[in-house]
mmCIF file with all atom_site columns, C-alpha atoms in Angstrom:
data_model
loop_
_atom_site.group_PDB
_atom_site.id
_atom_site.type_symbol
_atom_site.label_atom_id
_atom_site.label_alt_id
_atom_site.label_comp_id
_atom_site.label_asym_id
_atom_site.label_entity_id
_atom_site.label_seq_id
_atom_site.pdbx_PDB_ins_code
_atom_site.Cartn_x
_atom_site.Cartn_y
_atom_site.Cartn_z
_atom_site.occupancy
_atom_site.B_iso_or_equiv
_atom_site.pdbx_formal_charge
_atom_site.auth_seq_id
_atom_site.auth_comp_id
_atom_site.auth_asym_id
_atom_site.auth_atom_id
_atom_site.pdbx_PDB_model_num
ATOM 1   C CA . MET A 1 1   ? 47.074  -63.975 -24.314 1.00 52.00 ? 212 MET A CA 1
ATOM 2   C CA . THR A 1 2   ? 47.729  -64.752 -28.033 1.00 59.00 ? 213 THR A CA 1
ATOM 3   C CA . ARG A 1 3   ? 44.398  -65.623 -29.990 1.00 79.00 ? 214 ARG A CA 1
ATOM 4   C CA . GLU A 1 4   ? 44.611  -68.263 -32.956 1.00 86.00 ? 215 GLU A CA 1
ATOM 5   C CA . PRO A 1 5   ? 43.834  -66.725 -36.038 1.00 88.00 ? 216 PRO A CA 1
ATOM 6   C CA . LEU A 1 6   ? 40.889  -68.187 -37.737 1.00 93.00 ? 217 LEU A CA 1
ATOM 7   C CA . THR A 1 7   ? 41.481  -71.082 -40.597 1.00 94.00 ? 218 THR A CA 1
ATOM 8   C CA . LYS A 1 8   ? 40.843  -70.557 -44.214 1.00 95.00 ? 219 LYS A CA 1
ATOM 9   C CA . LYS A 1 9   ? 38.218  -72.722 -44.027 1.00 97.00 ? 220 LYS A CA 1
ATOM 10  C CA . GLU A 1 10  ? 36.900  -70.698 -41.178 1.00 96.00 ? 221 GLU A CA 1
ATOM 11  C CA . LEU A 1 11  ? 37.537  -67.649 -42.960 1.00 97.00 ? 222 LEU A CA 1
ATOM 12  C CA . GLU A 1 12  ? 35.951  -68.963 -45.687 1.00 97.00 ? 223 GLU A CA 1
ATOM 13  C CA . GLU A 1 13  ? 32.491  -69.600 -43.668 1.00 97.00 ? 224 GLU A CA 1
ATOM 14  C CA . ILE A 1 14  ? 32.776  -66.202 -42.720 1.00 98.00 ? 225 ILE A CA 1
ATOM 15  C CA . LYS A 1 15  ? 33.153  -64.069 -46.010 1.00 98.00 ? 226 LYS A CA 1
ATOM 16  C CA . LYS A 1 16  ? 29.673  -66.463 -47.171 1.00 98.00 ? 227 LYS A CA 1
ATOM 17  C CA . ILE A 1 17  ? 28.244  -65.061 -44.444 1.00 98.00 ? 228 ILE A CA 1
ATOM 18  C CA . LEU A 1 18  ? 28.850  -61.372 -45.152 1.00 98.00 ? 229 LEU A CA 1
ATOM 19  C CA . VAL A 1 19  ? 28.134  -61.743 -48.731 1.00 98.00 ? 230 VAL A CA 1
ATOM 20  C CA . GLU A 1 20  ? 24.883  -62.949 -48.118 1.00 98.00 ? 231 GLU A CA 1
ATOM 21  C CA . MET A 1 21  ? 24.326  -60.645 -45.126 1.00 97.00 ? 232 MET A CA 1
ATOM 22  C CA . LYS A 1 22  ? 25.281  -58.048 -47.948 1.00 97.00 ? 233 LYS A CA 1
ATOM 23  C CA . LYS A 1 23  ? 22.741  -59.594 -50.248 1.00 97.00 ? 234 LYS A CA 1
ATOM 24  C CA . LYS A 1 24  ? 19.951  -59.678 -47.849 1.00 95.00 ? 235 LYS A CA 1
ATOM 25  C CA . ILE A 1 25  ? 20.320  -56.215 -46.461 1.00 93.00 ? 236 ILE A CA 1
ATOM 26  C CA . THR A 1 26  ? 20.958  -54.824 -50.695 1.00 93.00 ? 237 THR A CA 1
ATOM 27  C CA . GLY A 1 27  ? 17.539  -56.253 -51.028 1.00 92.00 ? 238 GLY A CA 1
ATOM 28  C CA . GLU A 1 28  ? 16.010  -54.048 -48.270 1.00 88.00 ? 239 GLU A CA 1
ATOM 29  C CA . ILE A 1 29  ? 17.687  -50.744 -49.441 1.00 84.00 ? 240 ILE A CA 1
ATOM 30  C CA . ARG A 1 30  ? 16.138  -51.823 -53.059 1.00 88.00 ? 241 ARG A CA 1
ATOM 31  C CA . ARG A 1 31  ? 13.060  -52.352 -51.270 1.00 86.00 ? 242 ARG A CA 1
ATOM 32  C CA . LEU A 1 32  ? 12.867  -49.470 -49.227 1.00 79.00 ? 243 LEU A CA 1
ATOM 33  C CA . THR A 1 33  ? 14.293  -46.749 -51.300 1.00 80.00 ? 244 THR A CA 1
ATOM 34  C CA . GLU A 1 34  ? 11.372  -48.084 -54.388 1.00 81.00 ? 245 GLU A CA 1
ATOM 35  C CA . ASP A 1 35  ? 8.291   -47.757 -52.291 1.00 72.00 ? 246 ASP A CA 1
ATOM 36  C CA . ASN A 1 36  ? 9.101   -45.104 -50.856 1.00 69.00 ? 247 ASN A CA 1
ATOM 37  C CA . ILE A 1 37  ? 9.588   -43.292 -54.339 1.00 66.00 ? 248 ILE A CA 1
ATOM 38  C CA . SER A 1 38  ? 6.932   -44.547 -55.520 1.00 63.00 ? 249 SER A CA 1
ATOM 39  C CA . LYS A 1 39  ? 4.637   -43.538 -52.405 1.00 62.00 ? 250 LYS A CA 1
ATOM 40  C CA . SER A 1 40  ? 6.119   -40.128 -53.760 1.00 56.00 ? 251 SER A CA 1
ATOM 41  C CA . GLN A 1 41  ? 5.413   -40.269 -56.213 1.00 52.00 ? 252 GLN A CA 1
ATOM 42  C CA . LYS A 1 42  ? 1.994   -41.176 -56.356 1.00 53.00 ? 253 LYS A CA 1
ATOM 43  C CA . GLU A 1 43  ? 1.118   -37.573 -53.529 1.00 55.00 ? 254 GLU A CA 1
ATOM 44  C CA . ALA A 1 44  ? 2.930   -35.884 -56.309 1.00 50.00 ? 255 ALA A CA 1
ATOM 45  C CA . SER A 1 45  ? 0.587   -37.022 -58.899 1.00 50.00 ? 256 SER A CA 1
ATOM 46  C CA . GLY A 1 46  ? -2.776  -36.283 -57.316 1.00 53.00 ? 257 GLY A CA 1
ATOM 47  C CA . GLU A 1 47  ? -3.380  -40.110 -57.647 1.00 51.00 ? 258 GLU A CA 1
ATOM 48  C CA . ILE A 1 48  ? -4.659  -39.707 -53.462 1.00 51.00 ? 259 ILE A CA 1
ATOM 49  C CA . SER A 1 49  ? -6.182  -36.839 -53.992 1.00 51.00 ? 260 SER A CA 1
ATOM 50  C CA . SER A 1 50  ? -9.576  -38.435 -54.106 1.00 48.00 ? 261 SER A CA 1
ATOM 51  C CA . TYR A 1 51  ? -9.661  -39.201 -51.051 1.00 53.00 ? 262 TYR A CA 1
ATOM 52  C CA . THR A 1 52  ? -10.096 -36.465 -48.422 1.00 54.00 ? 263 THR A CA 1
ATOM 53  C CA . TYR A 1 53  ? -6.220  -36.329 -47.022 1.00 57.00 ? 264 TYR A CA 1
ATOM 54  C CA . HIS A 1 54  ? -5.728  -35.573 -43.275 1.00 60.00 ? 265 HIS A CA 1
ATOM 55  C CA . MET A 1 55  ? -3.298  -33.291 -41.905 1.00 61.00 ? 266 MET A CA 1
ATOM 56  C CA . ALA A 1 56  ? -3.141  -36.028 -39.397 1.00 61.00 ? 267 ALA A CA 1
ATOM 57  C CA . ASP A 1 57  ? -2.526  -38.704 -42.585 1.00 58.00 ? 268 ASP A CA 1
ATOM 58  C CA . MET A 1 58  ? 0.252   -36.532 -44.415 1.00 59.00 ? 269 MET A CA 1
ATOM 59  C CA . ALA A 1 59  ? 2.022   -36.074 -40.440 1.00 60.00 ? 270 ALA A CA 1
ATOM 60  C CA . SER A 1 60  ? 1.706   -40.057 -40.509 1.00 61.00 ? 271 SER A CA 1
ATOM 61  C CA . ALA A 1 61  ? 2.841   -40.673 -44.151 1.00 60.00 ? 272 ALA A CA 1
ATOM 62  C CA . SER A 1 62  ? 5.688   -38.090 -44.063 1.00 62.00 ? 273 SER A CA 1
ATOM 63  C CA . PHE A 1 63  ? 6.566   -39.868 -40.527 1.00 63.00 ? 274 PHE A CA 1
ATOM 64  C CA . ASP A 1 64  ? 7.049   -43.172 -42.446 1.00 64.00 ? 275 ASP A CA 1
ATOM 65  C CA . ARG A 1 65  ? 9.215   -42.206 -45.146 1.00 65.00 ? 276 ARG A CA 1
ATOM 66  C CA . ASP A 1 66  ? 11.518  -40.244 -42.850 1.00 66.00 ? 277 ASP A CA 1
ATOM 67  C CA . PHE A 1 67  ? 11.445  -42.952 -40.828 1.00 65.00 ? 278 PHE A CA 1
ATOM 68  C CA . ALA A 1 68  ? 12.407  -45.813 -43.932 1.00 62.00 ? 279 ALA A CA 1
ATOM 69  C CA . PHE A 1 69  ? 14.775  -43.599 -45.026 1.00 60.00 ? 280 PHE A CA 1
ATOM 70  C CA . SER A 1 70  ? 16.520  -43.233 -41.649 1.00 65.00 ? 281 SER A CA 1
ATOM 71  C CA . LEU A 1 71  ? 16.368  -47.631 -42.105 1.00 70.00 ? 282 LEU A CA 1
ATOM 72  C CA . ALA A 1 72  ? 17.679  -47.024 -45.309 1.00 69.00 ? 283 ALA A CA 1
ATOM 73  C CA . SER A 1 73  ? 20.684  -45.254 -43.683 1.00 75.00 ? 284 SER A CA 1
ATOM 74  C CA . ASN A 1 74  ? 21.545  -47.319 -41.268 1.00 84.00 ? 285 ASN A CA 1
ATOM 75  C CA . GLU A 1 75  ? 21.350  -50.430 -43.102 1.00 88.00 ? 286 GLU A CA 1
ATOM 76  C CA . GLN A 1 76  ? 24.096  -48.268 -45.828 1.00 90.00 ? 287 GLN A CA 1
ATOM 77  C CA . GLU A 1 77  ? 25.831  -48.233 -42.827 1.00 92.00 ? 288 GLU A CA 1
ATOM 78  C CA . LEU A 1 78  ? 26.159  -51.487 -41.686 1.00 94.00 ? 289 LEU A CA 1
ATOM 79  C CA . LEU A 1 79  ? 26.806  -52.041 -45.257 1.00 95.00 ? 290 LEU A CA 1
ATOM 80  C CA . TYR A 1 80  ? 29.575  -50.404 -45.146 1.00 96.00 ? 291 TYR A CA 1
ATOM 81  C CA . MET A 1 81  ? 30.806  -52.225 -42.582 1.00 96.00 ? 292 MET A CA 1
ATOM 82  C CA . ILE A 1 82  ? 30.254  -55.755 -44.300 1.00 98.00 ? 293 ILE A CA 1
ATOM 83  C CA . ASP A 1 83  ? 32.425  -54.314 -47.854 1.00 97.00 ? 294 ASP A CA 1
ATOM 84  C CA . GLU A 1 84  ? 34.989  -53.414 -45.018 1.00 98.00 ? 295 GLU A CA 1
ATOM 85  C CA . ALA A 1 85  ? 35.334  -56.785 -43.815 1.00 98.00 ? 296 ALA A CA 1
ATOM 86  C CA . LEU A 1 86  ? 35.435  -58.494 -46.913 1.00 98.00 ? 297 LEU A CA 1
ATOM 87  C CA . SER A 1 87  ? 37.949  -56.392 -48.255 1.00 98.00 ? 298 SER A CA 1
ATOM 88  C CA . LYS A 1 88  ? 39.659  -57.345 -45.216 1.00 98.00 ? 299 LYS A CA 1
ATOM 89  C CA . ILE A 1 89  ? 39.900  -61.086 -45.597 1.00 97.00 ? 300 ILE A CA 1
ATOM 90  C CA . GLU A 1 90  ? 40.743  -60.562 -49.065 1.00 96.00 ? 301 GLU A CA 1
ATOM 91  C CA . SER A 1 91  ? 43.765  -58.216 -47.851 1.00 96.00 ? 302 SER A CA 1
ATOM 92  C CA . GLY A 1 92  ? 44.631  -60.606 -44.732 1.00 94.00 ? 303 GLY A CA 1
ATOM 93  C CA . GLU A 1 93  ? 43.891  -58.080 -42.560 1.00 96.00 ? 304 GLU A CA 1
ATOM 94  C CA . TYR A 1 94  ? 40.543  -59.284 -41.203 1.00 97.00 ? 305 TYR A CA 1
ATOM 95  C CA . GLY A 1 95  ? 40.222  -60.318 -37.459 1.00 97.00 ? 306 GLY A CA 1
ATOM 96  C CA . ILE A 1 96  ? 42.439  -57.636 -36.086 1.00 97.00 ? 307 ILE A CA 1
ATOM 97  C CA . CYS A 1 97  ? 41.308  -54.808 -34.245 1.00 97.00 ? 308 CYS A CA 1
ATOM 98  C CA . GLU A 1 98  ? 41.406  -51.676 -35.757 1.00 97.00 ? 309 GLU A CA 1
ATOM 99  C CA . SER A 1 99  ? 42.170  -49.814 -32.356 1.00 97.00 ? 310 SER A CA 1
ATOM 100 C CA . CYS A 1 100 ? 44.844  -51.708 -30.426 1.00 97.00 ? 311 CYS A CA 1
ATOM 101 C CA . GLY A 1 101 ? 45.759  -54.340 -32.795 1.00 96.00 ? 312 GLY A CA 1
ATOM 102 C CA . VAL A 1 102 ? 45.084  -57.755 -31.683 1.00 96.00 ? 313 VAL A CA 1
ATOM 103 C CA . ARG A 1 103 ? 43.489  -60.414 -32.556 1.00 96.00 ? 314 ARG A CA 1
ATOM 104 C CA . ILE A 1 104 ? 39.495  -60.125 -32.110 1.00 97.00 ? 315 ILE A CA 1
ATOM 105 C CA . PRO A 1 105 ? 38.050  -63.922 -30.685 1.00 96.00 ? 316 PRO A CA 1
ATOM 106 C CA . LYS A 1 106 ? 36.552  -66.071 -33.283 1.00 94.00 ? 317 LYS A CA 1
ATOM 107 C CA . ARG A 1 107 ? 33.884  -66.046 -30.908 1.00 94.00 ? 318 ARG A CA 1
ATOM 108 C CA . ARG A 1 108 ? 33.081  -62.465 -31.699 1.00 96.00 ? 319 ARG A CA 1
ATOM 109 C CA . LEU A 1 109 ? 33.559  -62.626 -35.357 1.00 96.00 ? 320 LEU A CA 1
ATOM 110 C CA . LYS A 1 110 ? 31.331  -65.694 -35.478 1.00 94.00 ? 321 LYS A CA 1
ATOM 111 C CA . ALA A 1 111 ? 28.594  -63.624 -33.708 1.00 96.00 ? 322 ALA A CA 1
ATOM 112 C CA . ILE A 1 112 ? 29.280  -59.916 -35.363 1.00 97.00 ? 323 ILE A CA 1
ATOM 113 C CA . PRO A 1 113 ? 31.132  -61.236 -38.863 1.00 98.00 ? 324 PRO A CA 1
ATOM 114 C CA . TYR A 1 114 ? 31.885  -57.487 -39.564 1.00 98.00 ? 325 TYR A CA 1
ATOM 115 C CA . ALA A 1 115 ? 33.311  -56.320 -35.599 1.00 97.00 ? 326 ALA A CA 1
ATOM 116 C CA . ARG A 1 116 ? 36.051  -53.554 -36.526 1.00 97.00 ? 327 ARG A CA 1
ATOM 117 C CA . TYR A 1 117 ? 37.254  -53.867 -32.495 1.00 97.00 ? 328 TYR A CA 1
ATOM 118 C CA . CYS A 1 118 ? 37.389  -56.421 -29.805 1.00 96.00 ? 329 CYS A CA 1
ATOM 119 C CA . VAL A 1 119 ? 34.726  -56.523 -26.974 1.00 96.00 ? 330 VAL A CA 1
ATOM 120 C CA . LYS A 1 120 ? 37.170  -53.846 -24.506 1.00 97.00 ? 331 LYS A CA 1
ATOM 121 C CA . CYS A 1 121 ? 37.913  -51.116 -27.323 1.00 97.00 ? 332 CYS A CA 1
ATOM 122 C CA . GLN A 1 122 ? 34.412  -51.245 -28.556 1.00 97.00 ? 333 GLN A CA 1
ATOM 123 C CA . GLU A 1 123 ? 33.366  -50.467 -25.218 1.00 97.00 ? 334 GLU A CA 1
ATOM 124 C CA . GLU A 1 124 ? 35.469  -47.574 -25.043 1.00 97.00 ? 335 GLU A CA 1
ATOM 125 C CA . GLU A 1 125 ? 34.877  -46.841 -28.543 1.00 95.00 ? 336 GLU A CA 1
ATOM 126 C CA . GLU A 1 126 ? 31.026  -46.085 -27.506 1.00 95.00 ? 337 GLU A CA 1
ATOM 127 C CA . LYS A 1 127 ? 31.504  -44.379 -24.527 1.00 95.00 ? 338 LYS A CA 1
ATOM 128 C CA . ARG A 1 128 ? 33.503  -42.229 -26.493 1.00 94.00 ? 339 ARG A CA 1
ATOM 129 C CA . ILE A 1 129 ? 30.457  -41.260 -28.493 1.00 91.00 ? 340 ILE A CA 1
ATOM 130 C CA . LYS A 1 130 ? 28.783  -41.215 -25.818 1.00 92.00 ? 341 LYS A CA 1
ATOM 131 C CA . ARG A 1 131 ? 30.537  -38.645 -24.430 1.00 93.00 ? 342 ARG A CA 1
ATOM 132 C CA . GLU A 1 132 ? 30.859  -36.513 -27.668 1.00 93.00 ? 343 GLU A CA 1
ATOM 133 C CA . MET A 1 133 ? 27.103  -36.366 -27.763 1.00 90.00 ? 344 MET A CA 1
ATOM 134 C CA . LYS A 1 134 ? 26.513  -35.341 -24.165 1.00 85.00 ? 345 LYS A CA 1
#
């Protein structure tokens, strides 16, 4: 079963979507980072020391900070995949499964424009990761 390659217009539409996603994610990472730096500086300077700072509050603040950094890390990974997809559009390699080399269906690329694998290979990759985690 051969799949039609994306048209120039479709590639431009996907590129536009990827660029918008990149802007949004970059802004989210910046906001998460700035918020946590601001909170850390307040804690270090004692700005919040006029309040009774309960251990549970400190644990909650620590959890919030760790959670925000985890989100930023996930967003950074997504940003990497978006950059890879944009590079592939420029090099003419976009839409080709990195594992088996077949064209990824247009429907999948429109739903997940940074997809690296066809559905079958993505499922295999997820199974491999689960096995490695055991």
